[in-house]
PDB file of C-alpha atoms and ligand atoms in Angstrom:
ATOM      1  CA  MET A   1      70.812  69.912 121.822  1.00 93.00           C
ATOM      2  CA  PRO A   2      71.466  72.163 124.850  1.00 96.00           C
ATOM      3  CA  LYS A   3      68.422  73.395 126.835  1.00 98.00           C
ATOM      4  CA  ASP A   4      69.731  76.964 126.780  1.00 98.00           C
ATOM      5  CA  PHE A   5      71.298  79.395 124.332  1.00 98.00           C
ATOM      6  CA  LEU A   6      74.031  80.937 126.490  1.00 98.00           C
ATOM      7  CA  THR A   7      76.982  80.670 124.127  1.00 98.00           C
ATOM      8  CA  VAL A   8      77.397  79.400 120.563  1.00 98.00           C
ATOM      9  CA  ALA A   9      80.278  77.286 121.884  1.00 98.00           C
ATOM     10  CA  ASP A  10      77.727  74.929 123.533  1.00 98.00           C
ATOM     11  CA  TRP A  11      76.081  74.222 120.171  1.00 98.00           C
ATOM     12  CA  SER A  12      77.471  72.020 117.406  1.00 98.00           C
ATOM     13  CA  ALA A  13      78.174  73.234 113.876  1.00 98.00           C
ATOM     14  CA  GLU A  14      75.215  71.185 112.654  1.00 98.00           C
ATOM     15  CA  GLU A  15      72.886  72.748 115.241  1.00 98.00           C
ATOM     16  CA  LEU A  16      74.045  76.288 114.448  1.00 98.00           C
ATOM     17  CA  LEU A  17      73.645  75.679 110.704  1.00 98.00           C
ATOM     18  CA  GLY A  18      70.160  74.325 111.425  1.00 98.00           C
ATOM     19  CA  LEU A  19      69.331  77.575 113.226  1.00 98.00           C
ATOM     20  CA  LEU A  20      70.727  79.551 110.297  1.00 98.00           C
ATOM     21  CA  ALA A  21      68.622  77.616 107.779  1.00 98.00           C
ATOM     22  CA  ARG A  22      65.462  78.185 109.827  1.00 98.00           C
ATOM     23  CA  ALA A  23      66.310  81.889 110.262  1.00 98.00           C
ATOM     24  CA  GLN A  24      66.596  82.218 106.456  1.00 98.00           C
ATOM     25  CA  GLU A  25      63.252  80.471 106.049  1.00 98.00           C
ATOM     26  CA  LEU A  26      61.617  82.688 108.676  1.00 98.00           C
ATOM     27  CA  ARG A  27      62.939  85.786 106.918  1.00 98.00           C
ATOM     28  CA  SER A  28      61.456  84.710 103.579  1.00 98.00           C
ATOM     29  CA  LEU A  29      58.137  83.914 105.253  1.00 98.00           C
ATOM     30  CA  HIS A  30      58.165  87.253 107.077  1.00 98.00           C
ATOM     31  CA  ARG A  31      58.865  89.152 103.861  1.00 97.00           C
ATOM     32  CA  ALA A  32      55.979  87.295 102.218  1.00 98.00           C
ATOM     33  CA  GLY A  33      53.702  88.464 105.037  1.00 98.00           C
ATOM     34  CA  GLN A  34      53.454  85.035 106.672  1.00 97.00           C
ATOM     35  CA  ARG A  35      53.633  84.584 110.437  1.00 98.00           C
ATOM     36  CA  PRO A  36      53.861  80.872 111.348  1.00 98.00           C
ATOM     37  CA  GLN A  37      52.214  80.438 114.776  1.00 98.00           C
ATOM     38  CA  THR A  38      54.752  77.960 116.092  1.00 98.00           C
ATOM     39  CA  LEU A  39      54.868  79.349 119.645  1.00 98.00           C
ATOM     40  CA  GLN A  40      51.164  79.974 120.079  1.00 97.00           C
ATOM     41  CA  GLY A  41      50.225  80.486 123.720  1.00 97.00           C
ATOM     42  CA  ARG A  42      53.849  80.478 124.935  1.00 98.00           C
ATOM     43  CA  THR A  43      55.285  83.169 127.162  1.00 98.00           C
ATOM     44  CA  LEU A  44      58.810  84.587 127.238  1.00 98.00           C
ATOM     45  CA  ALA A  45      60.073  86.720 130.133  1.00 98.00           C
ATOM     46  CA  MET A  46      62.735  89.284 129.211  1.00 98.00           C
ATOM     47  CA  TYR A  47      65.000  90.527 131.990  1.00 98.00           C
ATOM     48  CA  PHE A  48      67.139  93.600 131.259  1.00 98.00           C
ATOM     49  CA  GLU A  49      69.888  94.963 133.520  1.00 98.00           C
ATOM     50  CA  LYS A  50      71.208  97.122 130.668  1.00 98.00           C
ATOM     51  CA  PRO A  51      69.580  99.313 128.008  1.00 98.00           C
ATOM     52  CA  SER A  52      68.523  97.848 124.665  1.00 98.00           C
ATOM     53  CA  LEU A  53      66.741  98.779 121.460  1.00 98.00           C
ATOM     54  CA  ARG A  54      67.399  95.887 119.076  1.00 98.00           C
ATOM     55  CA  THR A  55      67.359  92.980 121.527  1.00 98.00           C
ATOM     56  CA  HIS A  56      64.253  94.217 123.320  1.00 98.00           C
ATOM     57  CA  VAL A  57      62.197  94.972 120.220  1.00 98.00           C
ATOM     58  CA  THR A  58      63.258  91.937 118.179  1.00 98.00           C
ATOM     59  CA  PHE A  59      62.590  89.460 120.986  1.00 99.00           C
ATOM     60  CA  GLU A  60      59.254  91.038 121.906  1.00 98.00           C
ATOM     61  CA  ALA A  61      58.129  91.356 118.279  1.00 98.00           C
ATOM     62  CA  GLY A  62      59.601  87.946 117.433  1.00 98.00           C
ATOM     63  CA  ILE A  63      57.694  85.983 120.081  1.00 98.00           C
ATOM     64  CA  ALA A  64      54.471  87.881 119.244  1.00 98.00           C
ATOM     65  CA  GLN A  65      54.871  87.101 115.532  1.00 98.00           C
ATOM     66  CA  LEU A  66      55.224  83.408 116.405  1.00 98.00           C
ATOM     67  CA  GLY A  67      51.939  83.523 118.338  1.00 98.00           C
ATOM     68  CA  GLY A  68      53.324  83.903 121.857  1.00 98.00           C
ATOM     69  CA  HIS A  69      53.910  86.902 124.052  1.00 98.00           C
ATOM     70  CA  ALA A  70      56.563  88.572 126.197  1.00 98.00           C
ATOM     71  CA  ILE A  71      56.737  90.032 129.703  1.00 98.00           C
ATOM     72  CA  VAL A  72      59.460  92.570 130.487  1.00 98.00           C
ATOM     73  CA  LEU A  73      61.091  92.295 133.924  1.00 98.00           C
ATOM     74  CA  ARG A  74      63.159  95.106 135.364  1.00 96.00           C
ATOM     75  CA  PRO A  75      65.937  94.393 137.881  1.00 97.00           C
ATOM     76  CA  ASP A  76      64.450  96.851 140.397  1.00 96.00           C
ATOM     77  CA  GLN A  77      61.165  94.881 140.313  1.00 95.00           C
ATOM     78  CA  VAL A  78      62.728  91.455 140.621  1.00 97.00           C
ATOM     79  CA  GLY A  79      65.758  92.153 142.835  1.00 96.00           C
ATOM     80  CA  ILE A  80      67.829  89.074 142.009  1.00 97.00           C
ATOM     81  CA  GLY A  81      70.296  88.669 144.874  1.00 93.00           C
ATOM     82  CA  THR A  82      68.622  91.335 147.023  1.00 96.00           C
ATOM     83  CA  ARG A  83      64.879  90.615 147.118  1.00 97.00           C
ATOM     84  CA  GLU A  84      65.356  86.916 146.362  1.00 97.00           C
ATOM     85  CA  SER A  85      67.954  84.520 145.065  1.00 97.00           C
ATOM     86  CA  ALA A  86      68.600  83.622 141.419  1.00 98.00           C
ATOM     87  CA  LEU A  87      67.544  80.086 142.408  1.00 98.00           C
ATOM     88  CA  ASP A  88      64.079  81.184 143.560  1.00 98.00           C
ATOM     89  CA  VAL A  89      63.585  83.506 140.600  1.00 98.00           C
ATOM     90  CA  ALA A  90      64.489  80.675 138.201  1.00 98.00           C
ATOM     91  CA  LEU A  91      62.273  78.135 139.974  1.00 98.00           C
ATOM     92  CA  ASN A  92      59.287  80.492 140.122  1.00 98.00           C
ATOM     93  CA  LEU A  93      59.527  81.537 136.471  1.00 98.00           C
ATOM     94  CA  SER A  94      59.713  77.856 135.502  1.00 98.00           C
ATOM     95  CA  LEU A  95      56.251  77.324 137.043  1.00 98.00           C
ATOM     96  CA  TRP A  96      54.525  79.909 134.898  1.00 98.00           C
ATOM     97  CA  ILE A  97      56.229  80.561 131.596  1.00 98.00           C
ATOM     98  CA  ASP A  98      58.097  78.853 128.759  1.00 98.00           C
ATOM     99  CA  GLY A  99      61.371  80.756 128.362  1.00 98.00           C
ATOM    100  CA  LEU A 100      63.583  83.513 129.743  1.00 98.00           C
ATOM    101  CA  MET A 101      65.790  85.925 127.822  1.00 98.00           C
ATOM    102  CA  ALA A 102      68.245  87.789 130.051  1.00 98.00           C
ATOM    103  CA  ARG A 103      70.630  90.703 129.455  1.00 98.00           C
ATOM    104  CA  THR A 104      72.870  90.945 132.497  1.00 98.00           C
ATOM    105  CA  PHE A 105      76.182  92.383 133.562  1.00 98.00           C
ATOM    106  CA  SER A 106      77.489  89.137 135.004  1.00 98.00           C
ATOM    107  CA  HIS A 107      77.697  86.131 132.720  1.00 98.00           C
ATOM    108  CA  GLU A 108      77.621  83.911 135.812  1.00 98.00           C
ATOM    109  CA  LEU A 109      74.100  85.158 136.525  1.00 98.00           C
ATOM    110  CA  VAL A 110      72.676  83.861 133.221  1.00 98.00           C
ATOM    111  CA  GLU A 111      74.512  80.591 133.874  1.00 98.00           C
ATOM    112  CA  GLN A 112      72.952  80.346 137.350  1.00 98.00           C
ATOM    113  CA  LEU A 113      69.480  81.138 136.031  1.00 98.00           C
ATOM    114  CA  ALA A 114      69.907  78.489 133.332  1.00 98.00           C
ATOM    115  CA  GLU A 115      71.198  75.916 135.780  1.00 98.00           C
ATOM    116  CA  HIS A 116      68.238  76.280 138.116  1.00 98.00           C
ATOM    117  CA  ALA A 117      65.437  76.926 135.615  1.00 98.00           C
ATOM    118  CA  ALA A 118      63.495  74.100 134.014  1.00 98.00           C
ATOM    119  CA  ILE A 119      62.730  76.477 131.147  1.00 98.00           C
ATOM    120  CA  PRO A 120      65.285  77.514 128.494  1.00 98.00           C
ATOM    121  CA  VAL A 121      67.383  80.624 129.113  1.00 98.00           C
ATOM    122  CA  ILE A 122      68.675  82.753 126.221  1.00 99.00           C
ATOM    123  CA  ASN A 123      71.648  85.069 126.656  1.00 99.00           C
ATOM    124  CA  GLY A 124      70.615  88.526 125.383  1.00 98.00           C
ATOM    125  CA  LEU A 125      74.160  89.895 126.113  1.00 98.00           C
ATOM    126  CA  THR A 126      76.414  89.682 129.132  1.00 98.00           C
ATOM    127  CA  ASP A 127      79.743  91.321 129.872  1.00 98.00           C
ATOM    128  CA  ARG A 128      81.367  88.279 128.253  1.00 98.00           C
ATOM    129  CA  LEU A 129      79.236  87.261 125.277  1.00 99.00           C
ATOM    130  CA  HIS A 130      76.530  88.267 122.782  1.00 99.00           C
ATOM    131  CA  PRO A 131      75.576  85.022 121.010  1.00 99.00           C
ATOM    132  CA  CYS A 132      72.291  86.232 119.442  1.00 99.00           C
ATOM    133  CA  GLN A 133      74.208  88.998 117.704  1.00 99.00           C
ATOM    134  CA  ALA A 134      76.664  86.431 116.343  1.00 99.00           C
ATOM    135  CA  MET A 135      73.795  84.395 114.852  1.00 99.00           C
ATOM    136  CA  ALA A 136      72.321  87.477 113.120  1.00 99.00           C
ATOM    137  CA  ASP A 137      75.800  88.294 111.815  1.00 99.00           C
ATOM    138  CA  LEU A 138      76.209  84.759 110.498  1.00 99.00           C
ATOM    139  CA  GLN A 139      72.926  85.154 108.614  1.00 98.00           C
ATOM    140  CA  THR A 140      74.112  88.489 107.192  1.00 98.00           C
ATOM    141  CA  ILE A 141      77.394  86.973 106.004  1.00 98.00           C
ATOM    142  CA  ALA A 142      75.665  83.875 104.617  1.00 98.00           C
ATOM    143  CA  ASN A 143      73.462  86.076 102.421  1.00 98.00           C
ATOM    144  CA  LEU A 144      76.583  87.217 100.595  1.00 98.00           C
ATOM    145  CA  MET A 145      78.859  84.181 100.575  1.00 98.00           C
ATOM    146  CA  ASN A 146      79.551  80.827 102.142  1.00 98.00           C
ATOM    147  CA  PRO A 147      80.705  81.761 105.656  1.00 98.00           C
ATOM    148  CA  ARG A 148      83.477  79.160 105.457  1.00 97.00           C
ATOM    149  CA  ASP A 149      84.933  80.966 102.419  1.00 97.00           C
ATOM    150  CA  ALA A 150      84.803  84.383 104.061  1.00 98.00           C
ATOM    151  CA  THR A 151      87.608  86.292 105.783  1.00 98.00           C
ATOM    152  CA  ILE A 152      86.121  88.317 108.605  1.00 98.00           C
ATOM    153  CA  CYS A 153      88.227  90.944 110.296  1.00 98.00           C
ATOM    154  CA  TYR A 154      87.114  92.490 113.570  1.00 99.00           C
ATOM    155  CA  VAL A 155      88.823  95.752 114.529  1.00 98.00           C
ATOM    156  CA  GLY A 156      88.558  97.453 117.929  1.00 98.00           C
ATOM    157  CA  ASP A 157      87.897  96.336 121.500  1.00 98.00           C
ATOM    158  CA  GLY A 158      88.226  92.656 122.488  1.00 98.00           C
ATOM    159  CA  ASN A 159      84.728  92.635 123.977  1.00 98.00           C
ATOM    160  CA  ASN A 160      81.580  90.485 124.256  1.00 98.00           C
ATOM    161  CA  VAL A 161      80.639  90.915 120.581  1.00 99.00           C
ATOM    162  CA  VAL A 162      83.975  89.753 119.187  1.00 98.00           C
ATOM    163  CA  SER A 163      84.200  86.960 121.755  1.00 98.00           C
ATOM    164  CA  SER A 164      80.959  85.469 120.417  1.00 99.00           C
ATOM    165  CA  LEU A 165      82.105  86.058 116.830  1.00 98.00           C
ATOM    166  CA  ILE A 166      85.371  84.190 117.506  1.00 98.00           C
ATOM    167  CA  LEU A 167      83.528  81.277 119.120  1.00 98.00           C
ATOM    168  CA  LEU A 168      81.074  81.135 116.210  1.00 98.00           C
ATOM    169  CA  ALA A 169      83.970  81.050 113.743  1.00 98.00           C
ATOM    170  CA  ALA A 170      85.634  78.364 115.851  1.00 98.00           C
ATOM    171  CA  VAL A 171      82.560  76.107 115.875  1.00 98.00           C
ATOM    172  CA  LEU A 172      81.865  76.532 112.166  1.00 98.00           C
ATOM    173  CA  GLY A 173      85.447  76.425 110.860  1.00 98.00           C
ATOM    174  CA  MET A 174      85.559  80.015 109.632  1.00 98.00           C
ATOM    175  CA  ARG A 175      88.457  82.438 109.075  1.00 98.00           C
ATOM    176  CA  CYS A 176      88.443  85.269 111.594  1.00 98.00           C
ATOM    177  CA  ARG A 177      91.108  87.900 112.203  1.00 98.00           C
ATOM    178  CA  VAL A 178      90.970  90.097 115.265  1.00 98.00           C
ATOM    179  CA  ALA A 179      92.839  93.411 115.516  1.00 98.00           C
ATOM    180  CA  THR A 180      92.941  94.970 118.986  1.00 98.00           C
ATOM    181  CA  PRO A 181      95.516  96.786 121.098  1.00 98.00           C
ATOM    182  CA  SER A 182      97.512  94.212 123.090  1.00 98.00           C
ATOM    183  CA  SER A 183      95.994  95.687 126.259  1.00 98.00           C
ATOM    184  CA  HIS A 184      92.435  94.917 125.061  1.00 98.00           C
ATOM    185  CA  ARG A 185      92.692  91.508 123.437  1.00 98.00           C
ATOM    186  CA  PRO A 186      89.737  89.158 123.809  1.00 98.00           C
ATOM    187  CA  PRO A 187      90.051  87.219 127.086  1.00 98.00           C
ATOM    188  CA  SER A 188      92.367  84.222 127.191  1.00 98.00           C
ATOM    189  CA  TRP A 189      89.500  81.811 127.947  1.00 98.00           C
ATOM    190  CA  VAL A 190      88.067  82.714 124.522  1.00 98.00           C
ATOM    191  CA  ASP A 191      91.421  81.933 122.825  1.00 98.00           C
ATOM    192  CA  LYS A 192      91.581  78.639 124.644  1.00 98.00           C
ATOM    193  CA  LYS A 193      88.018  77.589 123.823  1.00 98.00           C
ATOM    194  CA  ALA A 194      88.427  78.728 120.208  1.00 98.00           C
ATOM    195  CA  ALA A 195      91.637  76.696 119.852  1.00 98.00           C
ATOM    196  CA  GLU A 196      89.857  73.622 121.224  1.00 98.00           C
ATOM    197  CA  LEU A 197      86.902  74.004 118.857  1.00 98.00           C
ATOM    198  CA  GLY A 198      89.089  75.081 115.946  1.00 98.00           C
ATOM    199  CA  ALA A 199      91.170  71.912 116.212  1.00 98.00           C
ATOM    200  CA  VAL A 200      88.022  70.017 115.205  1.00 98.00           C
ATOM    201  CA  SER A 201      86.445  72.465 112.738  1.00 98.00           C
ATOM    202  CA  GLY A 202      89.597  73.748 111.024  1.00 98.00           C
ATOM    203  CA  ALA A 203      88.830  77.373 111.935  1.00 98.00           C
ATOM    204  CA  GLU A 204      91.594  79.926 111.407  1.00 98.00           C
ATOM    205  CA  ILE A 205      91.550  82.541 114.142  1.00 98.00           C
ATOM    206  CA  SER A 206      94.382  85.029 114.310  1.00 98.00           C
ATOM    207  CA  TRP A 207      95.211  88.128 116.349  1.00 98.00           C
ATOM    208  CA  PHE A 208      96.895  91.275 115.035  1.00 98.00           C
ATOM    209  CA  GLU A 209      97.967  94.427 116.789  1.00 98.00           C
ATOM    210  CA  ASP A 210      98.138  96.345 113.528  1.00 98.00           C
ATOM    211  CA  PRO A 211      94.666  96.944 112.033  1.00 98.00           C
ATOM    212  CA  GLU A 212      96.069  97.757 108.584  1.00 98.00           C
ATOM    213  CA  SER A 213      97.694  94.362 108.083  1.00 98.00           C
ATOM    214  CA  ALA A 214      94.675  92.661 109.655  1.00 98.00           C
ATOM    215  CA  VAL A 215      92.119  94.023 107.175  1.00 98.00           C
ATOM    216  CA  GLU A 216      94.202  93.303 104.065  1.00 97.00           C
ATOM    217  CA  GLY A 217      92.073  91.106 101.778  1.00 95.00           C
ATOM    218  CA  ALA A 218      89.166  90.852 104.241  1.00 98.00           C
ATOM    219  CA  ASP A 219      85.645  90.245 102.926  1.00 98.00           C
ATOM    220  CA  PHE A 220      84.050  91.751 106.035  1.00 98.00           C
ATOM    221  CA  ILE A 221      85.376  94.402 108.417  1.00 98.00           C
ATOM    222  CA  TYR A 222      83.494  94.429 111.708  1.00 99.00           C
ATOM    223  CA  THR A 223      83.719  96.924 114.549  1.00 98.00           C
ATOM    224  CA  ASP A 224      81.849  97.726 117.760  1.00 98.00           C
ATOM    225  CA  THR A 225      81.813 100.476 120.351  1.00 98.00           C
ATOM    226  CA  TRP A 226      85.059 101.161 122.211  1.00 98.00           C
ATOM    227  CA  THR A 227      83.117 101.603 125.464  1.00 98.00           C
ATOM    228  CA  SER A 228      80.675  98.835 126.280  1.00 98.00           C
ATOM    229  CA  MET A 229      77.745  99.258 128.660  1.00 98.00           C
ATOM    230  CA  GLY A 230      79.098  99.476 132.190  1.00 97.00           C
ATOM    231  CA  GLN A 231      82.485 100.924 131.137  1.00 98.00           C
ATOM    232  CA  GLU A 232      81.325 104.536 130.747  1.00 98.00           C
ATOM    233  CA  GLU A 233      83.859 105.867 133.269  1.00 98.00           C
ATOM    234  CA  GLU A 234      86.688 104.615 131.037  1.00 98.00           C
ATOM    235  CA  ALA A 235      85.315 106.296 127.887  1.00 98.00           C
ATOM    236  CA  GLU A 236      87.875 109.095 127.715  1.00 98.00           C
ATOM    237  CA  GLU A 237      90.846 106.771 128.175  1.00 98.00           C
ATOM    238  CA  ARG A 238      89.405 104.289 125.691  1.00 98.00           C
ATOM    239  CA  ARG A 239      89.062 106.965 122.996  1.00 98.00           C
ATOM    240  CA  LYS A 240      92.835 107.423 123.194  1.00 98.00           C
ATOM    241  CA  VAL A 241      93.738 103.715 123.252  1.00 98.00           C
ATOM    242  CA  PHE A 242      91.504 102.789 120.321  1.00 98.00           C
ATOM    243  CA  ALA A 243      92.050 105.860 118.097  1.00 98.00           C
ATOM    244  CA  PRO A 244      94.361 103.905 115.694  1.00 98.00           C
ATOM    245  CA  TYR A 245      91.587 101.295 115.294  1.00 98.00           C
ATOM    246  CA  GLN A 246      88.953 103.571 113.781  1.00 98.00           C
ATOM    247  CA  VAL A 247      87.272 102.106 110.704  1.00 98.00           C
ATOM    248  CA  ASN A 248      87.623 104.938 108.225  1.00 98.00           C
ATOM    249  CA  ARG A 249      88.312 105.582 104.549  1.00 98.00           C
ATOM    250  CA  ARG A 250      92.057 105.067 105.021  1.00 98.00           C
ATOM    251  CA  LEU A 251      91.725 101.688 106.727  1.00 98.00           C
ATOM    252  CA  VAL A 252      89.035 100.433 104.338  1.00 98.00           C
ATOM    253  CA  ALA A 253      91.277 101.383 101.380  1.00 98.00           C
ATOM    254  CA  ARG A 254      93.367  98.346 102.411  1.00 98.00           C
ATOM    255  CA  ALA A 255      90.356  96.096 101.689  1.00 98.00           C
ATOM    256  CA  PRO A 256      88.294  98.028  99.145  1.00 94.00           C
ATOM    257  CA  LYS A 257      85.909  95.133  98.469  1.00 96.00           C
ATOM    258  CA  ALA A 258      85.096  94.530 102.136  1.00 98.00           C
ATOM    259  CA  TRP A 259      81.578  94.800 103.526  1.00 98.00           C
ATOM    260  CA  LEU A 260      81.350  96.786 106.758  1.00 98.00           C
ATOM    261  CA  MET A 261      79.616  95.499 109.860  1.00 98.00           C
ATOM    262  CA  HIS A 262      78.651  96.939 113.261  1.00 98.00           C
ATOM    263  CA  CYS A 263      76.249  95.454 115.793  1.00 98.00           C
ATOM    264  CA  LEU A 264      74.967  98.931 116.838  1.00 98.00           C
ATOM    265  CA  PRO A 265      74.557 101.174 118.715  1.00 98.00           C
ATOM    266  CA  ALA A 266      77.362 103.024 116.900  1.00 98.00           C
ATOM    267  CA  HIS A 267      79.251 106.173 117.768  1.00 98.00           C
ATOM    268  CA  ARG A 268      79.844 107.940 114.499  1.00 97.00           C
ATOM    269  CA  GLU A 269      83.387 109.388 114.228  1.00 98.00           C
ATOM    270  CA  GLU A 270      84.650 107.203 117.098  1.00 98.00           C
ATOM    271  CA  GLU A 271      84.996 103.505 116.197  1.00 98.00           C
ATOM    272  CA  ILE A 272      83.735 104.156 112.650  1.00 98.00           C
ATOM    273  CA  THR A 273      83.246 107.264 110.554  1.00 98.00           C
ATOM    274  CA  GLY A 274      79.735 108.240 109.513  1.00 98.00           C
ATOM    275  CA  GLU A 275      80.880 108.056 105.902  1.00 98.00           C
ATOM    276  CA  MET A 276      81.717 104.334 106.283  1.00 98.00           C
ATOM    277  CA  LEU A 277      78.717 103.500 108.470  1.00 98.00           C
ATOM    278  CA  ASP A 278      76.268 105.089 106.044  1.00 97.00           C
ATOM    279  CA  GLY A 279      78.127 104.107 102.857  1.00 97.00           C
ATOM    280  CA  ASP A 280      77.003 101.558 100.279  1.00 96.00           C
ATOM    281  CA  ARG A 281      79.253  98.771 101.675  1.00 98.00           C
ATOM    282  CA  SER A 282      77.617  98.975 105.097  1.00 98.00           C
ATOM    283  CA  LEU A 283      75.548  95.992 106.287  1.00 98.00           C
ATOM    284  CA  ILE A 284      74.417  97.504 109.590  1.00 98.00           C
ATOM    285  CA  TYR A 285      70.678  97.528 108.899  1.00 98.00           C
ATOM    286  CA  GLU A 286      70.754  94.036 107.481  1.00 98.00           C
ATOM    287  CA  GLN A 287      72.471  92.847 110.674  1.00 98.00           C
ATOM    288  CA  ALA A 288      69.787  94.618 112.712  1.00 98.00           C
ATOM    289  CA  GLU A 289      67.022  93.119 110.550  1.00 98.00           C
ATOM    290  CA  ASN A 290      68.446  89.638 110.943  1.00 98.00           C
ATOM    291  CA  ARG A 291      68.291  89.888 114.745  1.00 99.00           C
ATOM    292  CA  LEU A 292      64.545  89.338 114.366  1.00 98.00           C
ATOM    293  CA  HIS A 293      64.806  86.232 112.189  1.00 98.00           C
ATOM    294  CA  ALA A 294      67.844  84.657 113.879  1.00 99.00           C
ATOM    295  CA  GLN A 295      66.215  85.001 117.295  1.00 98.00           C
ATOM    296  CA  LYS A 296      62.865  83.644 116.120  1.00 98.00           C
ATOM    297  CA  ALA A 297      64.772  80.540 115.019  1.00 98.00           C
ATOM    298  CA  ILE A 298      66.444  80.352 118.456  1.00 98.00           C
ATOM    299  CA  LEU A 299      63.127  80.875 120.277  1.00 98.00           C
ATOM    300  CA  GLU A 300      61.478  78.071 118.308  1.00 98.00           C
ATOM    301  CA  ARG A 301      64.408  75.735 118.797  1.00 98.00           C
ATOM    302  CA  VAL A 302      64.650  76.120 122.582  1.00 98.00           C
ATOM    303  CA  MET A 303      60.958  76.603 123.363  1.00 98.00           C
ATOM    304  CA  ARG A 304      59.847  73.710 121.118  1.00 95.00           C
ATOM    305  CA  PRO A 305      62.863  71.372 121.132  1.00 89.00           C
ATOM    306  CA  GLU A 306      60.665  68.569 119.735  1.00 90.00           C
ATOM    307  CA  GLY A 307      60.555  70.549 116.444  1.00 90.00           C
ATOM    308  CA  VAL A 308      58.023  72.752 114.723  1.00 84.00           C
ATOM    309  CA  GLU A 309      56.986  70.663 111.729  1.00 70.00           C
TER     310      GLU A 309
HETATM  311  N1   CP B   1      73.138  95.101 119.045  1.00 51.15           N
HETATM  312  C1   CP B   1      72.363  95.109 120.140  1.00 51.15           C
HETATM  313  O1   CP B   1      72.311  94.138 120.927  1.00 51.15           O
HETATM  314  O2   CP B   1      71.591  96.229 120.293  1.00 51.15           O
HETATM  315  P1   CP B   1      70.809  96.634 121.598  1.00 51.15           P
HETATM  316  O3   CP B   1      71.815  96.897 122.676  1.00 51.15           O
HETATM  317  O4   CP B   1      70.045  97.882 121.227  1.00 51.15           O
HETATM  318  O5   CP B   1      69.891  95.517 122.008  1.00 51.15           O
HETATM  319  N1  NVA B   2      79.821  95.708 123.240  1.00 51.15           N
HETATM  320  C1  NVA B   2      78.574  96.424 123.377  1.00 51.15           C
HETATM  321  C2  NVA B   2      77.499  95.778 122.562  1.00 51.15           C
HETATM  322  C3  NVA B   2      76.178  96.488 122.579  1.00 51.15           C
HETATM  323  C4  NVA B   2      75.119  95.768 121.818  1.00 51.15           C
HETATM  324  C5  NVA B   2      78.170  96.508 124.838  1.00 51.15           C
HETATM  325  O1  NVA B   2      78.303  95.506 125.549  1.00 51.15           O
HETATM  326  O2  NVA B   2      77.729  97.582 125.269  1.00 51.15           O
END
């Protein structure tokens, strides 16, 4: 098992399914009012270069519910690369605490922190990937059907969220369609890695330029913001490029039985209409809820790799 949780592509299908099973168990326990103290006395540092509601609250609440606690680090306090190097930050944190969750712009930075730290590092979103979101989404899908029987169709920008979704599908052998403008396809390294993993798992990953043909017969239609954090200056241009990719009544009519997904935060009437987001096929709050349980399973797994039994 890898020391860190930087990308689902580093974990085997068996390991990811083990995390899913534990996340399901933790959700049942949580709903029954039980809080297993599996990380009693352990400390998680959380480093945020970008804003967050879900990741911040679910990691901080999650570690507390497991008996540990969290410290929030701001980039202006720590000054990685200005006040001191990533190497020294990683080595110092390893002396005092048991895990680090980092949300950074550069994916290379979480990789550097993980390489130098003796403690596990969890990717809480980078410009390239959002693996914790993918695990919560897997749990959401698994509550409705066997993920390997599902057809998931992502519509919109080829960003960090869909990159992790594609890699998850590739590890687990799932069917995933991706509809983006040709100018905003997921990066080619994701295609390459997914093809490599898919050759073993039997995953079917396909790209479409036309969202209407992509969603036909889908069980899940997933979208995300057209403008990710750090791309705000491109927002106006992006609204034009992605306009044909809005998830709305007309598009969903092509897959009337599909469940609708969004990792949030959402921009109603941009990537998805309010009517669809708030409608009875929407899974958005279940996805958000599952962030808590999926991440508690990840925290346990990396902070107590010897097991919790
Ligand atoms: N989906 C997600 O990661 O939300 P936050 O940006 O609020 O953490
Ligand atoms: N793609 C979005 C996800 C936010 C959770 C972003 O990176 O801003």
